[in-house]
PDB file of C-alpha atoms in Angstrom:
ATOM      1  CA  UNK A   1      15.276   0.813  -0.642  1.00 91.00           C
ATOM      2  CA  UNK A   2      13.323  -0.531  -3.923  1.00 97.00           C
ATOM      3  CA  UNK A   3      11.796   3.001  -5.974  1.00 98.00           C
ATOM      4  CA  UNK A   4       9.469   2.647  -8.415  1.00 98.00           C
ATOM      5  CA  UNK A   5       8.179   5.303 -10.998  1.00 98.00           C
ATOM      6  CA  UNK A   6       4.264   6.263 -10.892  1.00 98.00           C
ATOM      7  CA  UNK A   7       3.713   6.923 -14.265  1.00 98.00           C
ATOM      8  CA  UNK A   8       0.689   8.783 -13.609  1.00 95.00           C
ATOM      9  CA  UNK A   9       3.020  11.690 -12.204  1.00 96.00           C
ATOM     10  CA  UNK A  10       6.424  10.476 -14.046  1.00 97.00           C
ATOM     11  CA  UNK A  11       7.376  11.035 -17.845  1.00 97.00           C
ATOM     12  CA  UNK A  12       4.116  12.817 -18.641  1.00 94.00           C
ATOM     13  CA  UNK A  13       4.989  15.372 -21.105  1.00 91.00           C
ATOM     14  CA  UNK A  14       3.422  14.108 -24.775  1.00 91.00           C
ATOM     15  CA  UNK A  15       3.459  10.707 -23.310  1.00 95.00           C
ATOM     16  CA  UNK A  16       0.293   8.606 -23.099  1.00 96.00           C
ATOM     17  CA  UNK A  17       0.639   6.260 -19.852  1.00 95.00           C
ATOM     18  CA  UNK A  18       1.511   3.155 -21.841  1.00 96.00           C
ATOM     19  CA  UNK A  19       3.981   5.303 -23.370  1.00 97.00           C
ATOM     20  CA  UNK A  20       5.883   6.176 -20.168  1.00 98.00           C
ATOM     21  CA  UNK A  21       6.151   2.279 -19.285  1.00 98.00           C
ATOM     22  CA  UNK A  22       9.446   2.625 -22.170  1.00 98.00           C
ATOM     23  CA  UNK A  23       9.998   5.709 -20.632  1.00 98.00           C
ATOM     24  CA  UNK A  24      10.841   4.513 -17.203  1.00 98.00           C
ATOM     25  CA  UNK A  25      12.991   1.909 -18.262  1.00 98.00           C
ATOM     26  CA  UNK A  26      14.969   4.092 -19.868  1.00 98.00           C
ATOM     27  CA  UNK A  27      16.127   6.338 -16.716  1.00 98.00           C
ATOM     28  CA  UNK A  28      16.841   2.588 -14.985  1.00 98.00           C
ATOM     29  CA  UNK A  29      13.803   2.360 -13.175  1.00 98.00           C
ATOM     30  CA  UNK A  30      13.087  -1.940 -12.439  1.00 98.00           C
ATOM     31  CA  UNK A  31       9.286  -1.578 -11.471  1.00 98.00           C
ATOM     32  CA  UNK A  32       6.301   0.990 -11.994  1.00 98.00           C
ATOM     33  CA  UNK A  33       2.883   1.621 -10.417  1.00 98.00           C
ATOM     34  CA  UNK A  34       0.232   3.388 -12.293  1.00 98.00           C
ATOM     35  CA  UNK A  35      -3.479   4.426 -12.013  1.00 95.00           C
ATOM     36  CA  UNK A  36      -6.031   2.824 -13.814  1.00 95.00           C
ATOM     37  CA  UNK A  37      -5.169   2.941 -17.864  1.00 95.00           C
ATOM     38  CA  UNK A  38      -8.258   4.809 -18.991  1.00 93.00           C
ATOM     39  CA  UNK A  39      -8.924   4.474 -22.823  1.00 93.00           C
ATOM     40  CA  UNK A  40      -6.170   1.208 -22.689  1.00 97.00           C
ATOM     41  CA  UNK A  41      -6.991  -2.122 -23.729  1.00 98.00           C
ATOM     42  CA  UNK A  42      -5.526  -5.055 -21.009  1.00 98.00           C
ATOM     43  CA  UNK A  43      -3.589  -6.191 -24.397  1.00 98.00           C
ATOM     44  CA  UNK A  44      -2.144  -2.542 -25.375  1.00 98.00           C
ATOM     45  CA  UNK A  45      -0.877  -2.058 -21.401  1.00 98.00           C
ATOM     46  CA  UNK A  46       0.552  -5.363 -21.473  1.00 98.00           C
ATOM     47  CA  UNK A  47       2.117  -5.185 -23.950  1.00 98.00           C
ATOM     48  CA  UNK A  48       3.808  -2.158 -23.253  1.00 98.00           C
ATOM     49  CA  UNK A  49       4.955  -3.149 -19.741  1.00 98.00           C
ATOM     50  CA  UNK A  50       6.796  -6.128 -21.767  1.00 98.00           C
ATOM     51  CA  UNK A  51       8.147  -4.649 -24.335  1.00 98.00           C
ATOM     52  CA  UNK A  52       9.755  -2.618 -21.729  1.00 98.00           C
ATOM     53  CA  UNK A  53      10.647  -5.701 -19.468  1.00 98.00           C
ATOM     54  CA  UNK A  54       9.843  -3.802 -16.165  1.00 98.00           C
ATOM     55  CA  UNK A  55       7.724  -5.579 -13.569  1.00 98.00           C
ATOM     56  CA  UNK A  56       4.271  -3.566 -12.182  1.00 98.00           C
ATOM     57  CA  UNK A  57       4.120  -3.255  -8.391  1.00 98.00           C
ATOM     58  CA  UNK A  58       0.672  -1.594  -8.189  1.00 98.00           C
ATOM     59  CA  UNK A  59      -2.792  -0.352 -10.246  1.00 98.00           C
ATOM     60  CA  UNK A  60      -5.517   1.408  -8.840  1.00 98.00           C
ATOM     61  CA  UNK A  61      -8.913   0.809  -8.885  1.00 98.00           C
ATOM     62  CA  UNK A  62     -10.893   1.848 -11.730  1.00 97.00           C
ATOM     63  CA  UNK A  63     -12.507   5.256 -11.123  1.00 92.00           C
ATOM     64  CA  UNK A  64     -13.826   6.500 -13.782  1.00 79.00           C
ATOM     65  CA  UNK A  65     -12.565   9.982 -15.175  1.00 76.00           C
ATOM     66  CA  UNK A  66     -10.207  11.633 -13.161  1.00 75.00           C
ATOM     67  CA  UNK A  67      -9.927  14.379 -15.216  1.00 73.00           C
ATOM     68  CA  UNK A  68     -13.458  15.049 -14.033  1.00 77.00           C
ATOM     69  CA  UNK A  69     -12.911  14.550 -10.517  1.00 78.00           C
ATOM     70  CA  UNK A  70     -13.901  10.686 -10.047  1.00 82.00           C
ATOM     71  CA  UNK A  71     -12.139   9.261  -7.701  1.00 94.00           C
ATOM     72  CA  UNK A  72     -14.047   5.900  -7.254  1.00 95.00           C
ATOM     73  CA  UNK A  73     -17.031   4.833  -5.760  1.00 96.00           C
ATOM     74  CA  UNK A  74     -16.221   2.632  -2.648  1.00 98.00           C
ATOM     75  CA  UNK A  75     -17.770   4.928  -0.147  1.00 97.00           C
ATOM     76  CA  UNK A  76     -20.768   5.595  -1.746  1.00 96.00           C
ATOM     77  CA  UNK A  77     -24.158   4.569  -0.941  1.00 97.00           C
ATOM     78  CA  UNK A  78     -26.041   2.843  -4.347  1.00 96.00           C
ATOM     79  CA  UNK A  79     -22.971   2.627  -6.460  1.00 96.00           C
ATOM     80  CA  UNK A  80     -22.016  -1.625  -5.041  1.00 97.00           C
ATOM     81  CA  UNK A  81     -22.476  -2.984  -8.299  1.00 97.00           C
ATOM     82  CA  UNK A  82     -20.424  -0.258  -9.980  1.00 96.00           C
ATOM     83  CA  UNK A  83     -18.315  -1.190  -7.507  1.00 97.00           C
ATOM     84  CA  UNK A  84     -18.135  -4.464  -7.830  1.00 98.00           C
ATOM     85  CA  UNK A  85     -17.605  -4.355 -11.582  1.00 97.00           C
ATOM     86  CA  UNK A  86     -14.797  -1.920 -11.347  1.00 97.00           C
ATOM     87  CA  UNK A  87     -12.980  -3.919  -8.896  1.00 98.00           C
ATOM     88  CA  UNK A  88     -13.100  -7.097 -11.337  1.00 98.00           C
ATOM     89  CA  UNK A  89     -11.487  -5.331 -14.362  1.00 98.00           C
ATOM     90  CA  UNK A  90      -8.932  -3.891 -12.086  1.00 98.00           C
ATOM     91  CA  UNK A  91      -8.223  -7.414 -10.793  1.00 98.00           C
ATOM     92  CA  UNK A  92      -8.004  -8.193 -14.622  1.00 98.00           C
ATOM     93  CA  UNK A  93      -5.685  -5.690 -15.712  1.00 98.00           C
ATOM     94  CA  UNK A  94      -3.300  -6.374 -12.540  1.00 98.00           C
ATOM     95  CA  UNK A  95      -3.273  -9.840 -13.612  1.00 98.00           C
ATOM     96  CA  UNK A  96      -2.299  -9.823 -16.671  1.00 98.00           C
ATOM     97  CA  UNK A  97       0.121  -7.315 -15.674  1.00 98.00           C
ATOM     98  CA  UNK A  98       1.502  -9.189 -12.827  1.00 98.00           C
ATOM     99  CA  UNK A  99       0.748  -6.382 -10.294  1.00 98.00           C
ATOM    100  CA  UNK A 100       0.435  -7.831  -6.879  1.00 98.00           C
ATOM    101  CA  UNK A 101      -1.069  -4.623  -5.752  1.00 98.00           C
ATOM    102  CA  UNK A 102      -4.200  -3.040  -5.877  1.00 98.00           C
ATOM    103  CA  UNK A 103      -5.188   0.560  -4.473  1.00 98.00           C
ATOM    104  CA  UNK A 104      -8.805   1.197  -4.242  1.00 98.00           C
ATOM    105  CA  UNK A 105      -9.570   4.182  -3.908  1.00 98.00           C
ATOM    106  CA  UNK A 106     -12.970   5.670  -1.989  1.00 98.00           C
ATOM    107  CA  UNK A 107     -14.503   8.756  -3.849  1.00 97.00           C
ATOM    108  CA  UNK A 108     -14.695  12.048  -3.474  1.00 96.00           C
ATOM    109  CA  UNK A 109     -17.596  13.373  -0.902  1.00 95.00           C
ATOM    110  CA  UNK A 110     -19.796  17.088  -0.589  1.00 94.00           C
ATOM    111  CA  UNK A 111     -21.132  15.267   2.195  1.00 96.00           C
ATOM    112  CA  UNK A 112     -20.331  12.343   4.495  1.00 97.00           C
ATOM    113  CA  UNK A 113     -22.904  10.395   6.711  1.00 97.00           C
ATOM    114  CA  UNK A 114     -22.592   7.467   8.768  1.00 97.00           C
ATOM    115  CA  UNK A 115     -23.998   5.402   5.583  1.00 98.00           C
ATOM    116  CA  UNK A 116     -21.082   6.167   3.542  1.00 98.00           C
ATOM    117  CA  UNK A 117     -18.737   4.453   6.350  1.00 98.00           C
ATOM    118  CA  UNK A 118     -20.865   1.585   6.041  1.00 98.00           C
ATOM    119  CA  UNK A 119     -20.833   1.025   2.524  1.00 98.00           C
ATOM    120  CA  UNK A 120     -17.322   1.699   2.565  1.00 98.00           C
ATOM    121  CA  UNK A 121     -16.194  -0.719   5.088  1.00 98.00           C
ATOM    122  CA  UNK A 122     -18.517  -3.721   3.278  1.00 98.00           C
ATOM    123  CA  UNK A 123     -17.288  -2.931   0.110  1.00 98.00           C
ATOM    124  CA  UNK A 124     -13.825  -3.438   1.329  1.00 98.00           C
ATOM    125  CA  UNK A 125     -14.774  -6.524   3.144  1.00 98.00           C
ATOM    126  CA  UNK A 126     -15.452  -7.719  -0.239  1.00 98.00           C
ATOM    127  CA  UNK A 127     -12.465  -6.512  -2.099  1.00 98.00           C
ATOM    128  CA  UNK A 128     -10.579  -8.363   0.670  1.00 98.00           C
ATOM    129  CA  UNK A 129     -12.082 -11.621   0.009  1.00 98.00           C
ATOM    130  CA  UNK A 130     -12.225 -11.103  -3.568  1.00 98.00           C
ATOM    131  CA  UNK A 131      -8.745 -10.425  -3.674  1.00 98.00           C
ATOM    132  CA  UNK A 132      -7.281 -13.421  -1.043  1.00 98.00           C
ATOM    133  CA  UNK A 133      -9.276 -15.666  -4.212  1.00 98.00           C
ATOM    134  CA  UNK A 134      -6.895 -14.236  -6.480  1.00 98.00           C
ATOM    135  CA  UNK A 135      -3.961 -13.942  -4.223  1.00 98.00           C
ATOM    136  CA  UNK A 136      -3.700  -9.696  -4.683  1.00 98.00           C
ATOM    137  CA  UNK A 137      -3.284  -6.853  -1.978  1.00 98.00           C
ATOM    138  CA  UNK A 138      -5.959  -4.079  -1.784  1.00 98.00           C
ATOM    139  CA  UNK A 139      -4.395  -0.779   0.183  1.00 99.00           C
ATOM    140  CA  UNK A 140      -6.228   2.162   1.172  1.00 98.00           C
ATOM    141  CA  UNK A 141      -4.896   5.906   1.413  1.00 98.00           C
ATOM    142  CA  UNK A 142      -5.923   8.606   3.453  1.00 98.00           C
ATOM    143  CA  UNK A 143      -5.732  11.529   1.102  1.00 98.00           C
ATOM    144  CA  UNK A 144      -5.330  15.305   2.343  1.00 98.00           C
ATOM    145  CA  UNK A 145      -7.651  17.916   2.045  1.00 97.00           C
ATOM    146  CA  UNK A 146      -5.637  20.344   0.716  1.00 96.00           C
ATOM    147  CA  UNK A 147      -4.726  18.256  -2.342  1.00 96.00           C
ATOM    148  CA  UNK A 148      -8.314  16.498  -2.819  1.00 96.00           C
ATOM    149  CA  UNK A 149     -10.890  18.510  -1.289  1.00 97.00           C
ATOM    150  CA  UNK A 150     -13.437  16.505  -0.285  1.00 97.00           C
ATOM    151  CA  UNK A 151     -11.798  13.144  -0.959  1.00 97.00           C
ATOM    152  CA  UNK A 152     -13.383  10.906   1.187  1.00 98.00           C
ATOM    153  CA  UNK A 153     -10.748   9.171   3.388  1.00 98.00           C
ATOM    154  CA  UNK A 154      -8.527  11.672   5.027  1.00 98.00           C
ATOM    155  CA  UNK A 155      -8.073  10.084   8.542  1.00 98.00           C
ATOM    156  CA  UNK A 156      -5.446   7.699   9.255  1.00 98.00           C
ATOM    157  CA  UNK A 157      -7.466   5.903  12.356  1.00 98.00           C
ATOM    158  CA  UNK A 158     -10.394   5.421  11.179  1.00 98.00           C
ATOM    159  CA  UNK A 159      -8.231   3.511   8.378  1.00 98.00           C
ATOM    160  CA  UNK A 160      -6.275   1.665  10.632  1.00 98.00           C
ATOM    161  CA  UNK A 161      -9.535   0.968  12.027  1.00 98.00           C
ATOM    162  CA  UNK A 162     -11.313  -0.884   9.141  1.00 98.00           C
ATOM    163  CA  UNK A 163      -8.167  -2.051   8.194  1.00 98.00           C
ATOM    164  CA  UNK A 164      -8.460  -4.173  11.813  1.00 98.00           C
ATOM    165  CA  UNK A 165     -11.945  -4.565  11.912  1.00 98.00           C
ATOM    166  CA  UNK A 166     -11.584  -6.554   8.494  1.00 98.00           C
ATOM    167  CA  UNK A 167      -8.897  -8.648   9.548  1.00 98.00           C
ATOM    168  CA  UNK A 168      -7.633  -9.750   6.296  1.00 98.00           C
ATOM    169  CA  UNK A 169      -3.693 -10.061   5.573  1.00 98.00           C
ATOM    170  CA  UNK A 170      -5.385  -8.934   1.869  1.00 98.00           C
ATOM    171  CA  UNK A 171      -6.330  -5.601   3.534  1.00 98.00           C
ATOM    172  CA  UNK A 172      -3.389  -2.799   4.252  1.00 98.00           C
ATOM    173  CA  UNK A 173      -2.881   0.785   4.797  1.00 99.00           C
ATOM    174  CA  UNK A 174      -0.828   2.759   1.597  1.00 98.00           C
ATOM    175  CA  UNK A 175       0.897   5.063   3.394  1.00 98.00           C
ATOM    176  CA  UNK A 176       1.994   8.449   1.385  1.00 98.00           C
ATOM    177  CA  UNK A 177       4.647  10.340   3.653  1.00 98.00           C
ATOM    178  CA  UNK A 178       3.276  13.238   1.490  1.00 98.00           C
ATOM    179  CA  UNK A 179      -0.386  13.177   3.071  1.00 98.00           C
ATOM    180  CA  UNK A 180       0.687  11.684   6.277  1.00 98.00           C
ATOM    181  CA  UNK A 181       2.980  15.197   6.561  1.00 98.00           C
ATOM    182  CA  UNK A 182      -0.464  17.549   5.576  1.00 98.00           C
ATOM    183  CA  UNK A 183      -2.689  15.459   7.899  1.00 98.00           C
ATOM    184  CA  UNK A 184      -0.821  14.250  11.019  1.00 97.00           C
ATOM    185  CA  UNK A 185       2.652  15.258  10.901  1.00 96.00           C
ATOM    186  CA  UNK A 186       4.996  13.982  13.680  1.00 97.00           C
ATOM    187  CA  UNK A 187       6.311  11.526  11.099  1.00 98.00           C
ATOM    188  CA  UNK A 188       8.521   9.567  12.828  1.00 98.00           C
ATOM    189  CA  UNK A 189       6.195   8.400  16.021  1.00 98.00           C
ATOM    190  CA  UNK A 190       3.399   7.995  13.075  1.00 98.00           C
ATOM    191  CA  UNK A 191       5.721   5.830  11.195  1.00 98.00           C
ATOM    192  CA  UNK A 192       6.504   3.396  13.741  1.00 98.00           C
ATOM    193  CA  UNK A 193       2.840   2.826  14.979  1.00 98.00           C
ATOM    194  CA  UNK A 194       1.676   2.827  11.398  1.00 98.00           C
ATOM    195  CA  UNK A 195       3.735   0.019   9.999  1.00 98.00           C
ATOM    196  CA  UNK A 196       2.774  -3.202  11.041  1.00 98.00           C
ATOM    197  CA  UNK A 197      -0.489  -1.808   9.202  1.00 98.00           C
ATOM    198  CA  UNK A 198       1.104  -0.535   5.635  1.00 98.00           C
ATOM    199  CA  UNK A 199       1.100  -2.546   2.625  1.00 98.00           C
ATOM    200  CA  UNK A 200       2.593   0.583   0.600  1.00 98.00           C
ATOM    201  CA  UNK A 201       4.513   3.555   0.660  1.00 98.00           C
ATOM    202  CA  UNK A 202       4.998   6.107  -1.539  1.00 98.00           C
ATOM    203  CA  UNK A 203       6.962   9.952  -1.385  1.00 98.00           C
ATOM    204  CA  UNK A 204       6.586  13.368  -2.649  1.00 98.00           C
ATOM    205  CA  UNK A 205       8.116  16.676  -0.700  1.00 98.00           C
ATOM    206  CA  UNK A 206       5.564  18.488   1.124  1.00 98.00           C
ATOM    207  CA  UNK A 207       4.212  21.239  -0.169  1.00 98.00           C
ATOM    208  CA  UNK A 208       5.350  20.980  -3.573  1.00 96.00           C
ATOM    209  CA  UNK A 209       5.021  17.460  -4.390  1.00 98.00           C
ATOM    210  CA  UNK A 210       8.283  17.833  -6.037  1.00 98.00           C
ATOM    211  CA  UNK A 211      11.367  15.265  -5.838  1.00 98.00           C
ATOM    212  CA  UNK A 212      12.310  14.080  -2.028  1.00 98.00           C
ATOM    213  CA  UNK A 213      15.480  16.194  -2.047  1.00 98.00           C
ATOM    214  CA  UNK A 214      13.702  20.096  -3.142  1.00 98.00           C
ATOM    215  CA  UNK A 215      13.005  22.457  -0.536  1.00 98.00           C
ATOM    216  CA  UNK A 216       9.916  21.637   1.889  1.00 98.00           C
ATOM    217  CA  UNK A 217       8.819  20.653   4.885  1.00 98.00           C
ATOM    218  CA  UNK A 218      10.555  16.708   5.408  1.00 98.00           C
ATOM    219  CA  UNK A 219      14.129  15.490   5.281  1.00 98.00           C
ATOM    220  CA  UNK A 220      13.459  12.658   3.230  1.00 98.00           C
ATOM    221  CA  UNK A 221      17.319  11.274   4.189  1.00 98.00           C
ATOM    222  CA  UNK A 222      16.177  10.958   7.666  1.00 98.00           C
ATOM    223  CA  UNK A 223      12.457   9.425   6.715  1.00 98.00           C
ATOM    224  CA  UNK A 224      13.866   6.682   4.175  1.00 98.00           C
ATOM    225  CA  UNK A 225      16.146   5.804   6.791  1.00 98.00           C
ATOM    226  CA  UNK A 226      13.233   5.690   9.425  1.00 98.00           C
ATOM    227  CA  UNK A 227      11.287   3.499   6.963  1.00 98.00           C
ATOM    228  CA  UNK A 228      14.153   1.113   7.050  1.00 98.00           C
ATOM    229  CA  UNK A 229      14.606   0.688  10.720  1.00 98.00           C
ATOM    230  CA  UNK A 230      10.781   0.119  11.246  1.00 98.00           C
ATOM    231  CA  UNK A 231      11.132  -2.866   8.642  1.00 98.00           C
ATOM    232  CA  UNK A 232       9.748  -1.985   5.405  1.00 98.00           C
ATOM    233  CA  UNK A 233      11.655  -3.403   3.211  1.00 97.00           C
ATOM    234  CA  UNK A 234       8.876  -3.483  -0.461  1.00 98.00           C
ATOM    235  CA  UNK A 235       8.695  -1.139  -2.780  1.00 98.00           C
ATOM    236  CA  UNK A 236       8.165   2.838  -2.183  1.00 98.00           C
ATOM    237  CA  UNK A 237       6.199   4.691  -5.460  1.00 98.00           C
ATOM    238  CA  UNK A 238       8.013   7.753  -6.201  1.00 98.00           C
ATOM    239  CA  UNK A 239       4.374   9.908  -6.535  1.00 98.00           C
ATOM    240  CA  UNK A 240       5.663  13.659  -7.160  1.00 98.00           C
ATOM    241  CA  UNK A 241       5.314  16.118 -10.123  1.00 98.00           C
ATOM    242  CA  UNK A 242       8.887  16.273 -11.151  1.00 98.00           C
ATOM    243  CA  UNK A 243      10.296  19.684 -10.934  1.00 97.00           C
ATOM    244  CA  UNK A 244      11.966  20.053 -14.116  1.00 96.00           C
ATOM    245  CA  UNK A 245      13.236  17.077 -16.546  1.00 95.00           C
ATOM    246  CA  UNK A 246      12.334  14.009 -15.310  1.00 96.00           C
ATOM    247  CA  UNK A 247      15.831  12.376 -15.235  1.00 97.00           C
ATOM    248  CA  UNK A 248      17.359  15.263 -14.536  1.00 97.00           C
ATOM    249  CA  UNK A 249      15.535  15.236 -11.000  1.00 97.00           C
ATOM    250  CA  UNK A 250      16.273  11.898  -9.800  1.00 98.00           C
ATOM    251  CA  UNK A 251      19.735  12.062  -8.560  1.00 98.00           C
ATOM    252  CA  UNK A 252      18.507  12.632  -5.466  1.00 98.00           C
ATOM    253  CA  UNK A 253      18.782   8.728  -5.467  1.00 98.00           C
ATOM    254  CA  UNK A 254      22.297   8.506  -5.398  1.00 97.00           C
ATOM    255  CA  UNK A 255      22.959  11.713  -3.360  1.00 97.00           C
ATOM    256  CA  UNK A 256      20.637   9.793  -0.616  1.00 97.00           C
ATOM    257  CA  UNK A 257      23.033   6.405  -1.030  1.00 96.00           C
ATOM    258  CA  UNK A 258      20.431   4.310  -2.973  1.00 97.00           C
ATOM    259  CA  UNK A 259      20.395   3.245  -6.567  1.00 95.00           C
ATOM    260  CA  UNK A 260      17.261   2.299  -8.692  1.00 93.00           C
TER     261      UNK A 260
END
């Protein structure tokens, strides 16, 4: 098992993102994924990543202000261009931060039509070819609505779906054991006929979001080992709101048997 920090989650306390790249390096992580650096130049992130000599696995897409609630546009109807032009930087910053990884993210919905999967699915069939010219992965996650209500992709077939439908080995499913747990459950069957699908994976304990190994609803020493006999073998983003101290938290790593 390969663990990488997501700073967006990770080493937050009075640490800007770019910040947190030194951070993680420190408690012996190897590799980080991060949302999009909002308010970072592609020089100021870049320079933090190699100042801390730690590689990037993944970005995502540009989405505007989180802090707001903007969770990209993908799936929505008039917004292509914005698309369009917020999938280019991203491809920019993951370049010159040698992330092979992109996650683009669909938007957050009052109301879905039949237009919105539309737009959805041909923006993504242009992400995918945009992204086999530069030689990058786009993933897509279903989201829970109990985390982000009204987030616009919460159902794991209809990914799969597009995900087939597209065709493109540029194309994959980012599966989060965290909303896989909320939305389907059943993880072990879901894990097995997900996988040939999954670019990604990340972890969080269900319902706190906490570290793997504090109390919740999945045994996370069975589930990592289930990830391994299915075949994933990449990296797996360590997406949960640490409990307490940061470092103190992850010795659930070695307690499991793994090592960062």
């Amino acid at each position: 098992m390969k663990f990488c920090a997501n700073l967006s989650f990770m080493f937050t306390e009075g640490a800007t993102i770019i910040e947190r790249y030194g951070l993680a390096k420190e408690a012996g992580f190897r590799a980080v994924e991060t949302g999009f650096p909002l308010g970072f130049t592609i020089e100021e992130v870049k320079r933090a990543r190699e100042n801390a000599k730690i590689e990037q696995v993944l970005i995502n897409i540009k989405t505007g202000d989180v802090s707001k609630g903007e969770l990209g546009v993908t799936a929505i109807p008039g917004k292509e261009k914005q698309f369009k032009e917020n999938l280019k930087e991203t491809i920019n910053y993951a370049t010159a931060l040698g992330a092979s990884k992109i996650h683009i993210m669909a938007g957050k919905l009052n109301t879905v039509t039949e237009a919105n999967w539309v737009v959805y699915e041909n923006n993504l069939r242009y992400a995918a070819e945009e992204l086999r010219e530069c030689n990058k992965l786009g993933v897509i996650e279903p989201i829970n609505q109990h985390s982000v209500p009204n987030y616009f992709l919460s159902d794991f077939k209809r990914a799969v779906d597009i995900i087939k439908r597209i065709g493109s080995e540029h194309l994959k499913l980012q599966l989060d054991i965290f909303h896989l747990q909320h939305i389907c459950g059943d993880l072990s069957y879901n894990i097995k006929n997900l996988m040939p699908y999954v670019g990604h994976v990340q972890i969080a304990q269900v319902p706190s979001r906490n570290e793997p190994d504090t109390p919740g609803e999945i045994n996370y020493e069975y589930i990592l080992k289930t990830l391994e006999s299915n075949g994933y073998t990449d990296w797996i983003g360590l997406e949960y709101k640490p409990a307490g101290n940061t470092n103190e938290g992850l010795k659930w790593i070695n307690k499991y048997g793994y090592s960062l």
